[in-house]
Every structure is written in structure tokens, then in C-alpha cells.
Short mmCIF file of C-alpha atoms in Angstrom, two decimals:
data_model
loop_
_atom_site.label_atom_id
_atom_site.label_comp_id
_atom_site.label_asym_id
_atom_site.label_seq_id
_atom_site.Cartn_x
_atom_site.Cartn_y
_atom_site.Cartn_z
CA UNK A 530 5.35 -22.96 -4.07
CA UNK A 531 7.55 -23.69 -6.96
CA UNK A 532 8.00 -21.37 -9.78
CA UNK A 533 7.63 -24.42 -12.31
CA UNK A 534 4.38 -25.09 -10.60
CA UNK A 535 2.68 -22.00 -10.19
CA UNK A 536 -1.01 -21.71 -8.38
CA UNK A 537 -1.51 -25.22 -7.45
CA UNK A 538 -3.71 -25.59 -5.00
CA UNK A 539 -2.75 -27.35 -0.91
CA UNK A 540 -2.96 -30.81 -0.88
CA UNK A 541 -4.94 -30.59 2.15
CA UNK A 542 -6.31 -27.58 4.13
CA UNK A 543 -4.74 -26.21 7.51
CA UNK A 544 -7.00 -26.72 10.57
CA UNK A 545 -9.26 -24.08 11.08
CA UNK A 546 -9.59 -22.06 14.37
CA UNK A 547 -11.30 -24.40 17.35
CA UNK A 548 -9.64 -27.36 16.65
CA UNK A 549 -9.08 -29.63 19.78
CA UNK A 550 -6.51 -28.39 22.35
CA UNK A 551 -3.92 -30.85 23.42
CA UNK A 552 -4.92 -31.87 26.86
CA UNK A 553 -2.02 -31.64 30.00
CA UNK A 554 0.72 -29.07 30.73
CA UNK A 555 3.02 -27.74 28.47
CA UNK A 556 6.06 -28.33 29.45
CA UNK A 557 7.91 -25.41 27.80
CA UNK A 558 5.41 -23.04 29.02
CA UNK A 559 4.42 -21.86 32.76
CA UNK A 560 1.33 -23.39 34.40
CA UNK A 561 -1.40 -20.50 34.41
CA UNK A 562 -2.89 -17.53 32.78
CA UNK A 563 0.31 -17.43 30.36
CA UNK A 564 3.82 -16.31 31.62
CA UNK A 565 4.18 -13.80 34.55
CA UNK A 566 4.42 -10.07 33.23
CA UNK A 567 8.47 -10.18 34.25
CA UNK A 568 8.81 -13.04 31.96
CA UNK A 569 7.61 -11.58 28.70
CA UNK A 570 9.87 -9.91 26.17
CA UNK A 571 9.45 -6.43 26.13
CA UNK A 572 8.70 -4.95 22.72
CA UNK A 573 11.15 -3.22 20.30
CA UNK A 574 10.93 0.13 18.77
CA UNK A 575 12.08 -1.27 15.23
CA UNK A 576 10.88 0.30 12.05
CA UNK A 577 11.38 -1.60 8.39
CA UNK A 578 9.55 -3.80 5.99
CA UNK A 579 9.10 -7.75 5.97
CA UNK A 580 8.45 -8.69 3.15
CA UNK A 581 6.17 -12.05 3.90
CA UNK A 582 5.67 -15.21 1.67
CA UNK A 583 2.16 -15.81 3.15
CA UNK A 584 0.92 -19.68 3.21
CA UNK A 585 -2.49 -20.49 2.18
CA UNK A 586 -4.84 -20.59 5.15
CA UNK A 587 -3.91 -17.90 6.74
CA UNK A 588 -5.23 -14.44 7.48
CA UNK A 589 -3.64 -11.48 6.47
CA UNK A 590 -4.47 -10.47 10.21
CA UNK A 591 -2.90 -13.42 11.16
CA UNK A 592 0.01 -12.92 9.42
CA UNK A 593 0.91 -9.15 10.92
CA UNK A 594 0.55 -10.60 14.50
CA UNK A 595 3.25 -13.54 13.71
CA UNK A 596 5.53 -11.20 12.05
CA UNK A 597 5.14 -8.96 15.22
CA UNK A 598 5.45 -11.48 18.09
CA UNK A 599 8.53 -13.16 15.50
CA UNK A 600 10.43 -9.86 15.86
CA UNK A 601 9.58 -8.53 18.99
CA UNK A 602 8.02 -4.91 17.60
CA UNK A 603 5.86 -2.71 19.08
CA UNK A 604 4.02 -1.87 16.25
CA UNK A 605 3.23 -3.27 12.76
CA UNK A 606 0.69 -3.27 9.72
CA UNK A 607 -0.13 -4.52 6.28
CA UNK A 608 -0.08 -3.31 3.40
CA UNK A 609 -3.06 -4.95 1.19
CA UNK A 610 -4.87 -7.59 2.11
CA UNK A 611 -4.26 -11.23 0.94
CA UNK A 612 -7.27 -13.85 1.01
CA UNK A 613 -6.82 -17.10 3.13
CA UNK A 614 -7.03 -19.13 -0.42
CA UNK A 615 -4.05 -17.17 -1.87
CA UNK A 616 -0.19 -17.63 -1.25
CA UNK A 617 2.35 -15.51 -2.24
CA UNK A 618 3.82 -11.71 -0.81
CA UNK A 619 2.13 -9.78 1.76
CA UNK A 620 4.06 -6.76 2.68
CA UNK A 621 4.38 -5.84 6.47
CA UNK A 622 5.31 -2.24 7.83
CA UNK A 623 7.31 -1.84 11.34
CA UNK A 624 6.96 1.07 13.53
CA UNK A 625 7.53 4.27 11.14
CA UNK A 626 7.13 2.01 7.68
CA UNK A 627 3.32 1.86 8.64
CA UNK A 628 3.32 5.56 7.40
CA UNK A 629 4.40 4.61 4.05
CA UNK A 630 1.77 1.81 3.61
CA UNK A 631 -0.30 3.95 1.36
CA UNK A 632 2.79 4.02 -1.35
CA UNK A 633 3.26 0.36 -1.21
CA UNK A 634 -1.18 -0.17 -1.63
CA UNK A 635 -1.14 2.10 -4.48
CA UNK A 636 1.76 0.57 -6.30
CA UNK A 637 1.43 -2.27 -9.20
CA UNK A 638 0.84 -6.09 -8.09
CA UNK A 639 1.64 -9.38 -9.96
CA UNK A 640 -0.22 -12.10 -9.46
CA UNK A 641 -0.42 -15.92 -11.27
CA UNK A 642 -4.10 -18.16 -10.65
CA UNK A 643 -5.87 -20.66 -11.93
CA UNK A 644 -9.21 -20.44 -13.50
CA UNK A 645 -11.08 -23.67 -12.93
CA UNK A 646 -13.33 -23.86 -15.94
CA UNK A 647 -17.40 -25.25 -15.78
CA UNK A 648 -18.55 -23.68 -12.99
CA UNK A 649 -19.18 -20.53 -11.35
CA UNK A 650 -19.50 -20.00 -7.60
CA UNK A 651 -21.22 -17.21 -5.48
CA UNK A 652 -17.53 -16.43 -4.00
CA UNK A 653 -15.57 -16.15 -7.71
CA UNK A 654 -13.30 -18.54 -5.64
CA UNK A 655 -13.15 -22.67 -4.74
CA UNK A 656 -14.46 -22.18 -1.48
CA UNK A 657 -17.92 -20.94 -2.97
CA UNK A 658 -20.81 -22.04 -3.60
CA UNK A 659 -21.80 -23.09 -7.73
CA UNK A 660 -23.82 -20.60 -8.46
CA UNK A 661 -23.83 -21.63 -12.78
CA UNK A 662 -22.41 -24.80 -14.85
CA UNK A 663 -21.76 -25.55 -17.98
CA UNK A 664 -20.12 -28.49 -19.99
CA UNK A 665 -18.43 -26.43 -22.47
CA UNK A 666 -14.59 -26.35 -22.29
CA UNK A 667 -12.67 -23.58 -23.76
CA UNK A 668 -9.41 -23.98 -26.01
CA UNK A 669 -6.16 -22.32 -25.02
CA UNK A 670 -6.72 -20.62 -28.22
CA UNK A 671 -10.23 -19.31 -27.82
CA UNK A 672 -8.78 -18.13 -24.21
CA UNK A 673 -6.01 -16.24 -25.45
CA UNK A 674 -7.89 -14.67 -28.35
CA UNK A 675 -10.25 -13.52 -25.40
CA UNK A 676 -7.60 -11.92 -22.94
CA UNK A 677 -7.19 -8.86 -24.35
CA UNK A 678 -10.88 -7.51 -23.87
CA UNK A 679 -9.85 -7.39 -20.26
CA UNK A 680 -6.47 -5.67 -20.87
CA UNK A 681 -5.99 -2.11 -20.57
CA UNK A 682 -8.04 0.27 -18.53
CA UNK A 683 -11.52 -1.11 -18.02
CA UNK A 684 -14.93 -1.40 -16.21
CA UNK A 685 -14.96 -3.95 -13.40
CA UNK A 686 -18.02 -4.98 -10.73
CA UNK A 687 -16.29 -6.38 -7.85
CA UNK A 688 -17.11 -9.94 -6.49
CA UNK A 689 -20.08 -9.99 -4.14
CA UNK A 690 -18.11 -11.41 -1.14
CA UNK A 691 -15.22 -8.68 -0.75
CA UNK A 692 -14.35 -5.81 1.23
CA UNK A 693 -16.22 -3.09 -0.52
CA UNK A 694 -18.75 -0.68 2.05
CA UNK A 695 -22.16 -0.39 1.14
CA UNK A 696 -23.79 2.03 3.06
CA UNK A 697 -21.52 1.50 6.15
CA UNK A 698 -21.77 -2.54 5.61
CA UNK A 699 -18.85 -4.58 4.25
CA UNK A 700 -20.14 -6.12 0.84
CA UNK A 701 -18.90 -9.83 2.42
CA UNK A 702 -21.11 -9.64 5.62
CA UNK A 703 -24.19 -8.34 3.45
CA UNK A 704 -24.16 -11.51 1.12
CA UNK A 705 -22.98 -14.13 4.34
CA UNK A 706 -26.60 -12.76 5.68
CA UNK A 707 -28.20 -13.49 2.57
CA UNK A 708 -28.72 -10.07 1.72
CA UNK A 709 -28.88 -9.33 -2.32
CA UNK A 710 -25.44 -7.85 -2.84
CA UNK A 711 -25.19 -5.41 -6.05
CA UNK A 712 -21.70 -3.69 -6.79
CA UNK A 713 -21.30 -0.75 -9.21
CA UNK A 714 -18.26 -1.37 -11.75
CA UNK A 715 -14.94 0.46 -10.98
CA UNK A 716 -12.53 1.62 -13.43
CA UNK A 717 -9.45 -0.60 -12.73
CA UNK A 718 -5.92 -0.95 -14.81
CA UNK A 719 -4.99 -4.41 -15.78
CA UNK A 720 -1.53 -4.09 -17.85
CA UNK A 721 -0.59 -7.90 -18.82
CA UNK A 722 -2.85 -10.96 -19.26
CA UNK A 723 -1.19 -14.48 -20.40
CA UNK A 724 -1.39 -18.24 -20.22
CA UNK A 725 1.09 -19.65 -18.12
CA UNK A 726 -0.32 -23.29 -18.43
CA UNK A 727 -3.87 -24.43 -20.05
CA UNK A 728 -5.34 -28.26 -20.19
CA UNK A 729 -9.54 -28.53 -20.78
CA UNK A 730 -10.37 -28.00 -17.00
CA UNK A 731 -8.17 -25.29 -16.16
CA UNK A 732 -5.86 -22.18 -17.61
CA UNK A 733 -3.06 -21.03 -15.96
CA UNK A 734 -2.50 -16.76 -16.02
CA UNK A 735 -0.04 -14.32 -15.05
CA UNK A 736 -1.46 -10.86 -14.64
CA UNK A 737 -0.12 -7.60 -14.01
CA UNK A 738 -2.68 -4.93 -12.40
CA UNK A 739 -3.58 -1.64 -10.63
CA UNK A 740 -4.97 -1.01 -7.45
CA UNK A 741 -8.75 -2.53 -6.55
CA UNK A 742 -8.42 -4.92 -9.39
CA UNK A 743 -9.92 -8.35 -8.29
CA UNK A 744 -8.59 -11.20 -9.71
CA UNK A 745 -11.37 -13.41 -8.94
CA UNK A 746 -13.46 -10.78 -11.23
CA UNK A 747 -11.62 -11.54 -14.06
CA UNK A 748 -11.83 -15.29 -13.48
CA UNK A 749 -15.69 -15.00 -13.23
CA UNK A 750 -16.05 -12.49 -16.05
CA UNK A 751 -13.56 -14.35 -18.51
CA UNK A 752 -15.60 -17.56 -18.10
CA UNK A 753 -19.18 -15.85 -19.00
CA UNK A 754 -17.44 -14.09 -21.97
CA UNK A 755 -16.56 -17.30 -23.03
CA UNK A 756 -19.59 -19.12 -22.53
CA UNK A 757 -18.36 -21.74 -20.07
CA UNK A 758 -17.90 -19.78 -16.74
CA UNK A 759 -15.25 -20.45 -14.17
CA UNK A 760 -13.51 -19.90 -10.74
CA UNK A 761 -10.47 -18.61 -9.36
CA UNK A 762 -8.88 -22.44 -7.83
CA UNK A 763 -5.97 -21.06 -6.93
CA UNK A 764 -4.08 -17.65 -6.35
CA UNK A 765 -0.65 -16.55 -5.80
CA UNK A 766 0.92 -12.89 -5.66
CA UNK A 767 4.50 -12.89 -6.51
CA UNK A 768 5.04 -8.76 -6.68
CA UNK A 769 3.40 -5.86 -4.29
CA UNK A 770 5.09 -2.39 -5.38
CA UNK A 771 8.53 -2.71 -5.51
CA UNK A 772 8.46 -6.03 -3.53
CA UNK A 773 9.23 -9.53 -5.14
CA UNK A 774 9.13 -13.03 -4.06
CA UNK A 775 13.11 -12.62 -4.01
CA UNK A 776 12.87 -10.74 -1.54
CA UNK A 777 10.60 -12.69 0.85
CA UNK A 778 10.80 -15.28 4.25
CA UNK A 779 8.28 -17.27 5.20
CA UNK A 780 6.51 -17.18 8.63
CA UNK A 781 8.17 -21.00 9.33
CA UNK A 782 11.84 -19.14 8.93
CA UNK A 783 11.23 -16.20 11.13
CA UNK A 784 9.54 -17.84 14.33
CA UNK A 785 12.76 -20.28 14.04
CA UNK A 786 15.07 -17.83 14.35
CA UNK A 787 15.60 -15.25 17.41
CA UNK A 788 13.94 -11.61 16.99
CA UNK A 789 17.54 -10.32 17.21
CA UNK A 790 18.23 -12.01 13.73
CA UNK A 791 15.05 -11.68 12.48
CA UNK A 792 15.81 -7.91 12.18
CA UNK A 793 18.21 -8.89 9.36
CA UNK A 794 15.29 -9.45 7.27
CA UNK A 795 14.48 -5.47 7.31
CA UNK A 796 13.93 -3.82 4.10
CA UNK A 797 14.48 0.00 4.88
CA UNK A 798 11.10 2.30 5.43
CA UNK A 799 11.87 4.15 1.96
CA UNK A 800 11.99 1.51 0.05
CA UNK A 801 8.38 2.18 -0.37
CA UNK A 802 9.08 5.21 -2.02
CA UNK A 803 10.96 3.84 -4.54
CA UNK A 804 8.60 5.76 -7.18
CA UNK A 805 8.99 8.83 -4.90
CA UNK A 806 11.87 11.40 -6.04
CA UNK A 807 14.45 11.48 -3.34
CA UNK A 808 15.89 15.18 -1.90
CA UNK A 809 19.34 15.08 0.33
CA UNK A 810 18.60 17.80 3.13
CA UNK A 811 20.76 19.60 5.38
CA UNK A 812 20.34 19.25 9.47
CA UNK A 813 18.93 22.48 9.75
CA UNK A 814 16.16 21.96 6.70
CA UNK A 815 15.39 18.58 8.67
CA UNK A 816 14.87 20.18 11.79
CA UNK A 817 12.31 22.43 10.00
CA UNK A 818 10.97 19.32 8.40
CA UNK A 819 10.61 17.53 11.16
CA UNK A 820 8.60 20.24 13.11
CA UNK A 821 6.18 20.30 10.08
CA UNK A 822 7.39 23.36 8.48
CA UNK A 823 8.35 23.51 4.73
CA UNK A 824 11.81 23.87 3.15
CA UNK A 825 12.81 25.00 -0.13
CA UNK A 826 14.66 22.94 -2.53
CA UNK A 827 17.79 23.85 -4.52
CA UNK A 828 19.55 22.73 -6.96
CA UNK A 829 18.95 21.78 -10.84
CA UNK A 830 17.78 17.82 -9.81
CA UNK A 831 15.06 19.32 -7.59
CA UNK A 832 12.28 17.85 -8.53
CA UNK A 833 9.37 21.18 -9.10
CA UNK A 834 6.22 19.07 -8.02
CA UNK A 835 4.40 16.57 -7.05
CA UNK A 836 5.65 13.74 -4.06
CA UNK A 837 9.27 13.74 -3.00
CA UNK A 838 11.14 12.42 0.49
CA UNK A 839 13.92 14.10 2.08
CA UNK A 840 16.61 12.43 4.05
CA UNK A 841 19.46 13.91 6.01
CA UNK A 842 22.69 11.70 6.49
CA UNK A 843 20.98 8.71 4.74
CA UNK A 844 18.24 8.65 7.35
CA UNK A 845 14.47 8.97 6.51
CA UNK A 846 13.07 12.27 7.59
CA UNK A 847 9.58 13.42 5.85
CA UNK A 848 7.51 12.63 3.02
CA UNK A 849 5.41 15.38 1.26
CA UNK A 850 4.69 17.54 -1.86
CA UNK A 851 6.91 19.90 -3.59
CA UNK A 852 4.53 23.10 -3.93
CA UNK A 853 6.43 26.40 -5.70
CA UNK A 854 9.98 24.90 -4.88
CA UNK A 855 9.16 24.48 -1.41
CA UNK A 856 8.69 20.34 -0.12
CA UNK A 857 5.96 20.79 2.60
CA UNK A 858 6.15 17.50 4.90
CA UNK A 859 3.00 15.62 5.34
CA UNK A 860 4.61 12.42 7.01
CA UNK A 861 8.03 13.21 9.36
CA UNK A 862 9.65 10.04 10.79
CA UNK A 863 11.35 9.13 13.97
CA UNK A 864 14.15 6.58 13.05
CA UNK A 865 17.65 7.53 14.64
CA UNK A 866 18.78 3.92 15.45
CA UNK A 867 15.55 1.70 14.98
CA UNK A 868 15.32 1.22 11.16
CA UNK A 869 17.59 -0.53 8.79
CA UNK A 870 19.65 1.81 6.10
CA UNK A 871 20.30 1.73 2.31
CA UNK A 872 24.18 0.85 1.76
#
């Protein structure tokens, strides 16, 4: 997707799961249950961060095991979820990154979508059902003059059809089996609202959140405010954390290439830590570290409290919290040769 033509919807949706298989032998492939066990590619210990450009239609779940079976690695997670209808960055960990997902999940994301105005659907997305119509059309004006009620730290109910437990039950499966769905409001930190684009049918916005904010909420909560309701018709995420589009490859681009120089893609693990002071330890304190015992930090740019990493020789070695001068390791991390380095 083109930066002059942000959140436009696919031309045409990607064929869903049980499509027709193409009858006959592959040719490129042995005849049988797959290949024989000597024939498949053993997996790589390799730690780092892809930073994915996910296509519309496919599952964040889907994504992780392309990136995976792309590179070869033994091990590999996301970090925050993407929905089919959206584009735009999904973060992957590798091997020892997976311990740092919870830095990258809790960091600020970027996002631009359309609101499709007239109708609202049971989903707060395009592939709902209308649940409310109206005829009105808002102005870009009267949508501008609007945005800033939902800027700043406020109350938000979640859509009906996401992620959220009730009582053991994901809030999505309650609602698919008809069941009356009714979400509490969560505080949530939305730090920019504006209009990219706007015509009668459809505004355009770039916005700049916290953690659990849905952007289909605002959609649906922007159009009742203004009397005319609306949709989320198309979403893109352009910045997770301290990853950008920039930054990104597309699943197309990595199964092309050979795992081998796929791994140039790597981002290293601390990378997500950017927001996470950064100690230089000796080989003896990350020996400690590394056993799960604490160390105490010198020097006047110690930081006194709160999270901090420690590295020895440039290498990743623990994560944890500086308590009375001392960092005591929460996360220690097995890279030696597996993980990309900064420099």
C-alpha cells in the first residue's frame, strides 16, 4: 500500500481456507505424506526481530508460521495481534526476542483507517453485519471539530467481536453464538487524531495510541457522536513500538529468498528495549546475571530504578529492575552466535 493512498481497501479478497486443491502430482514436491524426515530442513537456533508488512487476509497466526518456515527457526512469536482486514506492521520475535515481546505490546502504535460513514455494523468493521443507518453525512469540518473528545486519556467499551475474556470466554466466540455480549469501558491513551483524506462517504485518519485501544471503537463511537454512525472500511498500522514501515519486508520477499539471506532481515533482540536504559556489564557480573543473581551497578549514568538491560561485549544478557543500586534479572538470554548485533 502506497503512502499517497493510505487505507484503501483490496480490490478483491484472497481465497479463504478450503478452496479447491489442484488435482495431480506436484512435480516439485515428493509423492506421499510430504517429504521423507531426511529431506526436511532442520530448524535454526536464530534469535531477532522481523519486522512484517502483513497483507490483508491474513492471520496474524498465519503470518508467524510463514515467517518461521521462511527462515528456517525453531521458534517464533508475535507481538500484537493484527486483524485479517488490516495491512500494515506486525512484529515477529525469533528464539530469545520472544522474551522481549511484552516491551514491544506495551509500546505506542500508529495506525491510518477509514471510517465508512452511514452505517454501523455488529463487527465495528466491513465484514459486519449493519447493525444502524442513517442518511446523514458529516462535513470534514464537523469531523474535525469532533476529534478531540476522543483525544487524550479516555473511557473506551471495546467492540463486541474482539479478544477480550469474559468469564473464561473470548468476547468474539460469545457474540458468533449469539450470546448478548456487554463490555465494561477501559481507560485507554489515544495521543493524535487527524484527517488524512475526507469526501461525504468516508474520512480518512491517522491516529496515534496506547495499548488496548481499538480502532474500530473509535470508528463506531465517532459516528454515533456525530449522529450518522460509521465503520472501520479499512485499516493499516504503519508503527508498533519502535518499529516502522521502513523497516519492514513483506511475506512475498522472504519466501523468495533462501533462509540463509533471510537472516539479513534481523533486527537485534534489544531493539525492543529501546525505551529500556541500557547498563555495559563486566563477564563476571554477567555470569551472575545469567545464573539469576543480582549485580550492583556503578557509575554516575546508572540508572537508580525502574527497568534496565545489561549487555556484556555488545551481546544481550538480562533484562530486569534496578532495586537499591542492584539490577536483579528477570529475563537472561542465550545468544552467543544466533542473534544479529547493533554496529
Amino acid at each position: 500500500m502506497h503512502e499517497d493512498q493510505p487505507a484503501e481497501p483490496p480490490a478483491a479478497r484472497p481465497a479463504r481456507e478450503g478452496a479447491p486443491r489442484q488435482e495431480g502430482p506436484r512435480p516439485d514436491r515428493p509423492r506421499g505424506r510430504g517429504r521423507p524426515p531426511g529431506d526436511r530442513p532442520k530448524r535454526r537456533e536464530i534469535s531477532g526481530w522481523v519486522i512484517l508488512d502483513k497483507g490483508v487476509g491474513m492471520t496474524s497466526t498465519h503470518a508467524v508460521a510463514a515467517v518461521k518456515r521462511a527462515l528456517n527457526a525453531k521458534k517464533a512469536g508475535h507481538a500484537g495481534t493484527l486483524d485479517p482486514l488490516a495491512s500494515g506492521i506486525l512484529p515477529i520475535a525469533l528464539g530469545e526476542a520472544t522474551k522481549t515481546v511484552p516491551f514491544v505490546m506495551d509500546g505506542r502504535k500508529a495506525y491510518v483507517f477509514a471510517v465508512s460513514w452511514g452505517v454501523e455494523t455488529d463487527t465495528d468493521d466491513a465484514e459486519g453485519r449493519p447493525v444502524a443507518t442513517s442518511d446523514e453525512r458529516p462535513t470534514q469540518e464537523q469531523v474535525e471539530a469532533m476529534l478531540p473528545r476522543f483525544v487524550g486519556a479516555i473511557e473506551q467499551v471495546p467492540p463486541r467481536y474482539s479478544a477480550i475474556k469474559i468469564q473464561g470466554e473470548r468476547a468474539y466466540d460469545l457474540a458468533r453464538d449469539g450470546e448478548v455480549v456487554e463490555l465494561v469501558a477501559r481507560p485507554v491513551q489515544i495521543d493524535r487524531l487527524a484527517i488524512v483524506a475526507h469526501t461525504p462517504e468516508r474520512t480518512v485518519i491517522e491516529a496515534e495510541c496506547g495499548k488496548g485501544t481499538y480502532v474500530r471503537a473509535i470508528a463506531r463511537d465517532l459516528g454515533r457522536a456525530l449522529g450518522c454512525y460509521g465503520h472501520v472500511s479499512a485499516l493499516r498500522r504503519t508503527r508498533v513500538g519502535p518499529f516502522a514501515e521502513d523497516q519492514s519486508c513483506t511475506i512475498g520477499a522472504l519466501e523468495a529468498a533462501e533462509a540463509e539471506a533471510n537472516a539479513a532481515v534481523l533486527r537485534p533482540v534489544e531493539t525492543a528495549l529501546d525505551a529500556v536504559p541500557h547498563v555495559p556489564v563486566s563477564r563476571d557480573m554477567a555470569m551472575r546475571l545469567m545464573r539469576g543473581q543480582p549485580v550492583i551497578l556503578r557509575g554516575r549514568d546508572a540508572p537508580t530504578e525502574g527497568k534496565a538491560y545489561a549487555t556484556c561485549g555488545g551481546v544481550l544478557v538480562a533484562v530486569g529492575d534496578v532495586e537499591r543500586g542492584e539490577l536483579v534479572p528477570h529475563r537472561v538470554f542465550h545468544l552467543g552466535g544466533t542473534a544479529p548485533r547493533n554496529g
